[in-house]
Amino acid sequence: MYVLSDVHKYPPLLTCKNWRAWLQSNVSQYPEAIPLIAQLRDKKTYLGIEIEVENIREDFGDYDGYFWTCKEDNSLRNHGVEYVSNVLIGDQIVYALLDIARHIPASAIFSHRTSIHIHMNVRDMTPDQIAKFMLSYLVVERLFYLFADCNRDKNIFCVPLYDLTLIEHLFKYIQNFPNYPSPQTENTRYSGLNFDPLSTFGSVEFRQLHGTSDVSRLLIWINFILCLKQFSLTYTLDELIKEIITLNTNSEYKTFALKIFGPLLDQFPQDNLEKELEIGVLSVKRSLFSNDFKNYLEQNYTITSVALQFVQTHFRTKENIKRSQPMEPQERLNPGINIQAIPLADQIIHRGGARWAEDIQIRIPPRNPNLIPVDRR
Amino acid sequence: MAINFQQLNTDFQQRYEGSYIRIRFPNTTDKIVFYVEKITLGKSYPLLHLINDTFGRVQLNYDSETDMFFKRPKTGYFWYQQKVALFYRKLSLRQWRRGVCLNNSQITSDYSQMIFIPTIGLNTECLDSAYKREIIPFPTAYQLIKTQQALSVPFSYKLAVGLNVTEKTTPIIWFETTPIAEIHNEGTIILVHEKHFMQEIMDFVHKEKINVRII
């Protein structure tokens, strides 16, 4: 099985330069870093952090430190800016958080418009491992929102996957990356866990957390993400799916969450924990729709069926009769259109939904069998 | 700090102009869905220009005694015109608009991927049903389908039963707009095709104490 960087060309990672030298000359300024570094659950995963904040006046907005770059953000108000970190790994994560927390002025405001975005590098993961990561995340997605609080699940810039039809295409997209069309059935960039950067940066982006400079809270959040990654490397895909699908008692739900987060599970609100995980399991099932029965119905669809007879009698008007004919395959794949010339996103939106996406899949070349198998677990 | 009414009005206009909201007039209990045609700046608070098929055009000050409700309906099935089960879901698009509109809300029939059904879309009547969220007990729903009195009927917020689209007449069970099972043998057997959803069907049958065998 190949990892993403084997099959997709990504820009180089912008890591922190001269790290050893920086650490040597600055370590004494951050005595609080040592216990925090010990809490990190994974020191081999690259992360990128974006912190949005408002009320940063011009004289401060220029701050560009060793770890951070300050950027204008038009989605914010009242002198809002976004601090974007370099690509961080291990100890750098803690030092970068302590650094920005010191530099953000007390007058800064973390309004409801601000949020934290964490990019996690997945270039070194196989599509199957990312699929496992996604499925594990789906089970515990509600917990992430409960921790983030502040009605973040209602925010249109970090919509939960359980609220989106996207979930029904995402699994196939990830498992067959990069040979499956991107599931642009909705504006996927604004889902709580955003998979759009898979093809641009080789990362996934967590957008659920509200704006904050509280280092301990940020570190817990980062550890949740790292725990998920660690967990997704342990099972085979089939084992994981089987385990999730058969979760059906309260104790099993909690045991499953404990396997992912360990003692960190206590950091989530504990009320209705099982109920929240049950919603997550349903999301996993939705993402695993085989669609065999749906395909059977579509293939055996007939104009004399009871369903169509009902529609003709109760819904049809003269002007709609022509439009309500079943769509023929050749009509769906209009031969006059050069499919290759249309951006994939437009093709899917054009007809709306999975059916059109399925049609396109036929024209996508299969996985390259010559790729070198790599196991990075 | 003094309220900046100009800013308040601009925000409100961006969020709710061209969307649907619900209104409850003083001394009434029903919430009525209106389309927000335009928002202008009143004496201080925004002035809403609303339209509804029954009430016609209505102008309303934001600070009037009439209650306004801006929440979107909950995701799930509802029964529409006693003919078809429709599914409401939220969509995510980067935009200013918060009120219910085509950019952030979708109403679909479970059959809409196979059959074009006219009259279904985002309108006051459809949204009104979406807010009321009417669902039918399973035995009644099954009978309605068996006697072909409806195209589909929701029997929970996630499950609906509907007419078959093939030569067969066995009713189909839908889970959130995807077909997952068939009902056989005069409603005594549910044949689950999407096996992952066996547990959901079993839970429902157990909860509602329905006498049916699940395969």
Coordinates of C-alpha atoms in Angstrom, one line a residue, chain A residues 310-321 323-324, chain B residues 20 53 78-87 102 106-109 112 115-130 151:
Chain A
F310 CA -48.3 7.2 -8.0
V311 CA -46.2 10.2 -9.1
Q312 CA -48.0 10.3 -12.4
T313 CA -51.4 10.4 -10.8
H314 CA -50.6 12.7 -7.8
F315 CA -47.8 15.0 -8.8
R316 CA -47.6 15.3 -12.5
T317 CA -48.7 18.3 -14.4
K318 CA -48.6 18.5 -18.2
E319 CA -45.5 20.7 -18.3
N320 CA -43.6 18.3 -16.0
I321 CA -44.4 15.1 -17.8
R323 CA -39.1 16.2 -17.2
S324 CA -40.3 13.4 -15.0
Chain B
Y20 CA -37.3 32.3 5.6
D53 CA -49.2 33.1 0.5
F78 CA -41.3 15.0 7.8
W79 CA -44.5 14.2 6.0
Y80 CA -45.6 16.6 3.3
Q81 CA -49.1 17.0 1.9
Q82 CA -49.9 13.5 3.2
K83 CA -48.2 12.2 0.1
V84 CA -44.5 12.0 0.4
A85 CA -41.8 11.8 3.1
L86 CA -39.3 14.7 2.7
F87 CA -35.9 15.0 4.3
L102 CA -31.2 27.5 -0.6
Q106 CA -32.0 21.4 1.4
I107 CA -35.3 19.6 1.2
T108 CA -35.4 16.4 -0.8
S109 CA -37.6 13.4 -1.4
S112 CA -35.7 12.5 -6.0
I115 CA -37.9 10.3 -10.2
F116 CA -38.5 14.0 -10.8
I117 CA -41.2 15.1 -8.4
P118 CA -42.6 18.5 -9.1
T119 CA -43.8 20.9 -6.3
I120 CA -41.0 20.0 -3.9
G121 CA -38.6 22.7 -3.0
L122 CA -37.9 25.5 -0.5
N123 CA -41.2 27.3 0.0
T124 CA -43.3 28.5 2.9
E125 CA -45.7 25.4 2.8
C126 CA -42.8 22.9 2.6
L127 CA -40.9 24.6 5.4
D128 CA -44.0 24.8 7.6
S129 CA -44.2 21.0 7.4
A130 CA -40.5 20.7 8.0
L151 CA -45.5 7.7 -2.3

